[in-house]
PDB file of C-alpha atoms in Angstrom:
ATOM      1  CA  UNK A   4      32.113  39.387  14.470  1.00 44.00           C
ATOM      2  CA  UNK A   5      35.858  39.569  15.198  1.00 45.00           C
ATOM      3  CA  UNK A   6      36.564  39.618  11.522  1.00 45.00           C
ATOM      4  CA  UNK A   7      34.274  42.522  10.902  1.00 46.00           C
ATOM      5  CA  UNK A   8      35.625  44.480  13.968  1.00 49.00           C
ATOM      6  CA  UNK A   9      39.206  43.881  12.820  1.00 46.00           C
ATOM      7  CA  UNK A  10      38.537  44.948   9.208  1.00 49.00           C
ATOM      8  CA  UNK A  11      36.652  48.077  10.217  1.00 50.00           C
ATOM      9  CA  UNK A  12      39.574  48.949  12.547  1.00 53.00           C
ATOM     10  CA  UNK A  13      42.095  48.358   9.783  1.00 49.00           C
ATOM     11  CA  UNK A  14      40.057  50.536   7.234  1.00 54.00           C
ATOM     12  CA  UNK A  15      39.482  53.163   9.864  1.00 52.00           C
ATOM     13  CA  UNK A  16      43.155  53.426  10.936  1.00 47.00           C
ATOM     14  CA  UNK A  17      44.434  53.328   7.328  1.00 49.00           C
ATOM     15  CA  UNK A  18      42.214  56.157   6.264  1.00 49.00           C
ATOM     16  CA  UNK A  19      42.949  58.197   9.341  1.00 45.00           C
ATOM     17  CA  UNK A  20      46.760  57.750   8.969  1.00 43.00           C
ATOM     18  CA  UNK A  21      46.996  57.799   5.157  1.00 44.00           C
ATOM     19  CA  UNK A  22      44.418  60.489   4.500  1.00 43.00           C
ATOM     20  CA  UNK A  23      43.579  62.608   7.353  1.00 43.00           C
ATOM     21  CA  UNK A  24      46.588  62.828   9.572  1.00 42.00           C
ATOM     22  CA  UNK A  25      49.051  63.857   6.764  1.00 42.00           C
ATOM     23  CA  UNK A  26      46.556  66.709   5.804  1.00 42.00           C
ATOM     24  CA  UNK A  27      46.818  68.219   9.365  1.00 39.00           C
ATOM     25  CA  UNK A  28      49.658  70.154  10.902  1.00 38.00           C
ATOM     26  CA  UNK A  29      51.321  68.586  13.809  1.00 38.00           C
ATOM     27  CA  UNK A  30      50.077  69.764  17.148  1.00 41.00           C
ATOM     28  CA  UNK A  31      53.543  70.312  18.561  1.00 41.00           C
ATOM     29  CA  UNK A  32      55.245  71.497  15.423  1.00 38.00           C
ATOM     30  CA  UNK A  33      54.455  74.065  12.863  1.00 40.00           C
ATOM     31  CA  UNK A  34      55.371  71.831   9.844  1.00 40.00           C
ATOM     32  CA  UNK A  35      53.371  69.153   8.060  1.00 43.00           C
ATOM     33  CA  UNK A  36      54.137  65.508   8.322  1.00 41.00           C
ATOM     34  CA  UNK A  37      56.848  64.948   5.659  1.00 44.00           C
ATOM     35  CA  UNK A  38      55.286  63.694   2.449  1.00 40.00           C
ATOM     36  CA  UNK A  39      57.587  60.718   2.197  1.00 44.00           C
ATOM     37  CA  UNK A  40      56.083  59.302   5.385  1.00 50.00           C
ATOM     38  CA  UNK A  41      52.792  59.119   3.607  1.00 47.00           C
ATOM     39  CA  UNK A  42      51.937  56.089   1.677  1.00 57.00           C
ATOM     40  CA  UNK A  43      49.283  57.801  -0.483  1.00 62.00           C
ATOM     41  CA  UNK A  44      50.060  60.653  -3.019  1.00 71.00           C
ATOM     42  CA  UNK A  45      47.962  63.726  -3.338  1.00 75.00           C
ATOM     43  CA  UNK A  46      46.641  62.239  -6.592  1.00 76.00           C
ATOM     44  CA  UNK A  47      45.495  59.074  -4.741  1.00 75.00           C
ATOM     45  CA  UNK A  48      43.903  61.173  -1.972  1.00 78.00           C
ATOM     46  CA  UNK A  49      41.899  62.890  -4.767  1.00 84.00           C
ATOM     47  CA  UNK A  50      40.614  59.322  -5.557  1.00 84.00           C
ATOM     48  CA  UNK A  51      39.353  59.105  -1.911  1.00 81.00           C
ATOM     49  CA  UNK A  52      37.551  62.364  -2.299  1.00 85.00           C
ATOM     50  CA  UNK A  53      36.059  60.949  -5.504  1.00 89.00           C
ATOM     51  CA  UNK A  54      34.796  57.864  -3.605  1.00 87.00           C
ATOM     52  CA  UNK A  55      33.259  60.174  -1.126  1.00 86.00           C
ATOM     53  CA  UNK A  56      31.634  62.192  -3.943  1.00 89.00           C
ATOM     54  CA  UNK A  57      30.302  58.903  -5.534  1.00 89.00           C
ATOM     55  CA  UNK A  58      28.885  57.851  -2.181  1.00 88.00           C
ATOM     56  CA  UNK A  59      27.088  61.094  -1.682  1.00 86.00           C
ATOM     57  CA  UNK A  60      25.613  60.962  -5.069  1.00 89.00           C
ATOM     58  CA  UNK A  61      24.348  57.303  -4.471  1.00 89.00           C
ATOM     59  CA  UNK A  62      22.860  58.184  -1.071  1.00 86.00           C
ATOM     60  CA  UNK A  63      21.213  61.528  -1.969  1.00 82.00           C
ATOM     61  CA  UNK A  64      17.730  61.706  -3.303  1.00 75.00           C
ATOM     62  CA  UNK A  65      17.555  60.662  -6.894  1.00 81.00           C
ATOM     63  CA  UNK A  66      20.793  58.523  -6.551  1.00 87.00           C
ATOM     64  CA  UNK A  67      21.023  54.797  -6.578  1.00 90.00           C
ATOM     65  CA  UNK A  68      17.721  52.962  -6.071  1.00 92.00           C
ATOM     66  CA  UNK A  69      19.572  50.117  -4.220  1.00 91.00           C
ATOM     67  CA  UNK A  70      21.244  52.539  -1.835  1.00 90.00           C
ATOM     68  CA  UNK A  71      17.919  54.218  -1.371  1.00 89.00           C
ATOM     69  CA  UNK A  72      16.549  50.983   0.002  1.00 91.00           C
ATOM     70  CA  UNK A  73      19.497  49.537   1.894  1.00 92.00           C
ATOM     71  CA  UNK A  74      19.605  49.898   5.810  1.00 94.00           C
ATOM     72  CA  UNK A  75      22.620  50.341   7.941  1.00 95.00           C
ATOM     73  CA  UNK A  76      22.066  46.774   9.382  1.00 95.00           C
ATOM     74  CA  UNK A  77      21.971  45.259   5.903  1.00 95.00           C
ATOM     75  CA  UNK A  78      25.170  47.256   5.105  1.00 95.00           C
ATOM     76  CA  UNK A  79      26.935  45.572   8.078  1.00 95.00           C
ATOM     77  CA  UNK A  80      26.127  42.219   6.371  1.00 95.00           C
ATOM     78  CA  UNK A  81      27.828  43.488   3.146  1.00 93.00           C
ATOM     79  CA  UNK A  82      30.752  44.623   5.267  1.00 94.00           C
ATOM     80  CA  UNK A  83      31.083  41.282   6.926  1.00 93.00           C
ATOM     81  CA  UNK A  84      31.069  39.668   3.595  1.00 94.00           C
ATOM     82  CA  UNK A  85      33.762  41.947   2.238  1.00 94.00           C
ATOM     83  CA  UNK A  86      35.917  41.287   5.411  1.00 93.00           C
ATOM     84  CA  UNK A  87      35.782  37.637   4.636  1.00 93.00           C
ATOM     85  CA  UNK A  88      36.781  38.276   1.033  1.00 94.00           C
ATOM     86  CA  UNK A  89      39.773  40.407   2.325  1.00 93.00           C
ATOM     87  CA  UNK A  90      40.809  37.558   4.656  1.00 93.00           C
ATOM     88  CA  UNK A  91      40.586  35.135   1.773  1.00 92.00           C
ATOM     89  CA  UNK A  92      42.729  37.392  -0.411  1.00 92.00           C
ATOM     90  CA  UNK A  93      45.366  37.852   2.387  1.00 91.00           C
ATOM     91  CA  UNK A  94      45.660  34.080   2.500  1.00 90.00           C
ATOM     92  CA  UNK A  95      46.600  34.040  -1.121  1.00 89.00           C
ATOM     93  CA  UNK A  96      49.465  36.560  -0.971  1.00 86.00           C
ATOM     94  CA  UNK A  97      52.347  37.119  -1.884  1.00 85.00           C
ATOM     95  CA  UNK A  98      51.659  36.692  -5.597  1.00 85.00           C
ATOM     96  CA  UNK A  99      51.103  39.755  -7.790  1.00 87.00           C
ATOM     97  CA  UNK A 100      47.669  38.501  -8.840  1.00 89.00           C
ATOM     98  CA  UNK A 101      46.664  37.959  -5.213  1.00 89.00           C
ATOM     99  CA  UNK A 102      47.893  41.503  -4.346  1.00 91.00           C
ATOM    100  CA  UNK A 103      45.733  42.937  -7.087  1.00 92.00           C
ATOM    101  CA  UNK A 104      42.624  40.996  -5.717  1.00 93.00           C
ATOM    102  CA  UNK A 105      43.446  42.212  -2.258  1.00 93.00           C
ATOM    103  CA  UNK A 106      43.505  45.745  -3.541  1.00 92.00           C
ATOM    104  CA  UNK A 107      40.062  45.340  -5.174  1.00 93.00           C
ATOM    105  CA  UNK A 108      38.761  43.708  -1.948  1.00 94.00           C
ATOM    106  CA  UNK A 109      40.139  46.476   0.237  1.00 93.00           C
ATOM    107  CA  UNK A 110      38.483  48.923  -2.097  1.00 92.00           C
ATOM    108  CA  UNK A 111      35.171  47.222  -1.634  1.00 93.00           C
ATOM    109  CA  UNK A 112      35.770  47.259   2.053  1.00 93.00           C
ATOM    110  CA  UNK A 113      36.483  50.951   2.147  1.00 90.00           C
ATOM    111  CA  UNK A 114      33.579  51.693   0.005  1.00 90.00           C
ATOM    112  CA  UNK A 115      31.146  49.709   2.169  1.00 93.00           C
ATOM    113  CA  UNK A 116      32.582  51.308   5.359  1.00 93.00           C
ATOM    114  CA  UNK A 117      32.072  54.784   3.980  1.00 92.00           C
ATOM    115  CA  UNK A 118      28.616  53.706   2.730  1.00 92.00           C
ATOM    116  CA  UNK A 119      27.663  52.593   6.207  1.00 94.00           C
ATOM    117  CA  UNK A 120      28.634  55.966   7.742  1.00 93.00           C
ATOM    118  CA  UNK A 121      26.473  57.664   4.963  1.00 91.00           C
ATOM    119  CA  UNK A 122      23.569  55.411   5.754  1.00 92.00           C
ATOM    120  CA  UNK A 123      23.759  55.917   9.376  1.00 94.00           C
ATOM    121  CA  UNK A 124      23.936  59.681   8.765  1.00 92.00           C
ATOM    122  CA  UNK A 125      20.813  59.447   6.551  1.00 90.00           C
ATOM    123  CA  UNK A 126      18.746  57.311   8.853  1.00 91.00           C
ATOM    124  CA  UNK A 127      19.799  58.419  12.247  1.00 94.00           C
ATOM    125  CA  UNK A 128      21.314  61.987  11.810  1.00 93.00           C
ATOM    126  CA  UNK A 129      24.899  61.009  12.661  1.00 93.00           C
ATOM    127  CA  UNK A 130      27.066  63.777  11.482  1.00 93.00           C
ATOM    128  CA  UNK A 131      29.359  61.980   8.911  1.00 89.00           C
ATOM    129  CA  UNK A 132      32.607  63.543  10.100  1.00 89.00           C
ATOM    130  CA  UNK A 133      32.159  62.132  13.578  1.00 93.00           C
ATOM    131  CA  UNK A 134      33.389  58.740  13.016  1.00 92.00           C
ATOM    132  CA  UNK A 135      36.624  60.187  11.364  1.00 88.00           C
ATOM    133  CA  UNK A 136      37.102  62.459  14.370  1.00 92.00           C
ATOM    134  CA  UNK A 137      36.417  59.549  16.796  1.00 93.00           C
ATOM    135  CA  UNK A 138      38.983  57.486  14.902  1.00 92.00           C
ATOM    136  CA  UNK A 139      41.675  60.065  15.157  1.00 92.00           C
ATOM    137  CA  UNK A 140      41.014  60.771  18.819  1.00 92.00           C
ATOM    138  CA  UNK A 141      40.870  57.059  19.705  1.00 93.00           C
ATOM    139  CA  UNK A 142      44.099  56.160  18.011  1.00 93.00           C
ATOM    140  CA  UNK A 143      45.790  59.165  19.807  1.00 92.00           C
ATOM    141  CA  UNK A 144      44.475  58.142  23.084  1.00 91.00           C
ATOM    142  CA  UNK A 145      45.470  54.571  22.619  1.00 93.00           C
ATOM    143  CA  UNK A 146      48.996  55.177  21.202  1.00 93.00           C
ATOM    144  CA  UNK A 147      50.524  57.308  24.005  1.00 90.00           C
ATOM    145  CA  UNK A 148      54.006  56.261  22.860  1.00 90.00           C
ATOM    146  CA  UNK A 149      53.718  58.095  19.551  1.00 91.00           C
ATOM    147  CA  UNK A 150      56.142  60.911  19.506  1.00 88.00           C
ATOM    148  CA  UNK A 151      53.915  63.232  17.439  1.00 89.00           C
ATOM    149  CA  UNK A 152      51.068  63.271  19.974  1.00 90.00           C
ATOM    150  CA  UNK A 153      51.854  60.957  22.853  1.00 87.00           C
ATOM    151  CA  UNK A 154      52.748  61.473  26.548  1.00 87.00           C
ATOM    152  CA  UNK A 155      56.253  60.263  26.497  1.00 85.00           C
ATOM    153  CA  UNK A 156      55.316  56.673  27.056  1.00 86.00           C
ATOM    154  CA  UNK A 157      57.614  54.089  25.275  1.00 88.00           C
ATOM    155  CA  UNK A 158      56.610  50.954  23.438  1.00 90.00           C
ATOM    156  CA  UNK A 159      59.712  49.138  22.350  1.00 89.00           C
ATOM    157  CA  UNK A 160      57.890  45.952  21.036  1.00 93.00           C
ATOM    158  CA  UNK A 161      54.618  45.113  19.260  1.00 93.00           C
ATOM    159  CA  UNK A 162      53.464  43.288  22.453  1.00 94.00           C
ATOM    160  CA  UNK A 163      54.240  46.411  24.557  1.00 93.00           C
ATOM    161  CA  UNK A 164      52.290  48.552  22.152  1.00 93.00           C
ATOM    162  CA  UNK A 165      49.380  46.161  22.399  1.00 93.00           C
ATOM    163  CA  UNK A 166      49.481  46.228  26.076  1.00 93.00           C
ATOM    164  CA  UNK A 167      49.309  50.040  26.145  1.00 92.00           C
ATOM    165  CA  UNK A 168      46.424  49.976  23.710  1.00 92.00           C
ATOM    166  CA  UNK A 169      44.528  47.484  25.891  1.00 94.00           C
ATOM    167  CA  UNK A 170      45.275  49.438  29.019  1.00 92.00           C
ATOM    168  CA  UNK A 171      43.974  52.583  27.520  1.00 92.00           C
ATOM    169  CA  UNK A 172      40.865  50.822  26.129  1.00 93.00           C
ATOM    170  CA  UNK A 173      40.179  49.373  29.564  1.00 94.00           C
ATOM    171  CA  UNK A 174      40.431  52.846  31.134  1.00 93.00           C
ATOM    172  CA  UNK A 175      37.845  54.168  28.674  1.00 93.00           C
ATOM    173  CA  UNK A 176      35.582  51.174  29.465  1.00 94.00           C
ATOM    174  CA  UNK A 177      35.937  51.791  33.203  1.00 95.00           C
ATOM    175  CA  UNK A 178      35.211  55.418  33.076  1.00 90.00           C
TER     176      UNK A 178
END
């Protein structure tokens, strides 16, 4: 569904830009991305590492009985449900209570997305790091206007950035 695709895109992009990209050195510079540009502290990134450890424990033999029985297709159903809950929580903003609810729902969405990757890995042999790598590569290909990795293209408005994204996506589909 469109909601599921949008939510997965948001989760993937957030994880890529707030967790993976700041951990890497820029390709065209020898310095790391300045920490103040990162919305997540080192302590919070350790929380994401802990989520991955929890997932690994749930999925591995002797882990969670429910996780041992769930299929990737079933997990997509859970993801779809979580996306709807995120959409509902967004509609309740800007109150502090709604923001806390949104944070919980986004956490569920993140956990389910990572669980899906682990389940596909378990059942189909996908190397778990490949979706992360693919997300980074896709974002870089489709955002040529980004100074850190782009080709010098300019996007001066959100509409122009969307048009460049769509054009890059169309080129990928055509090739």
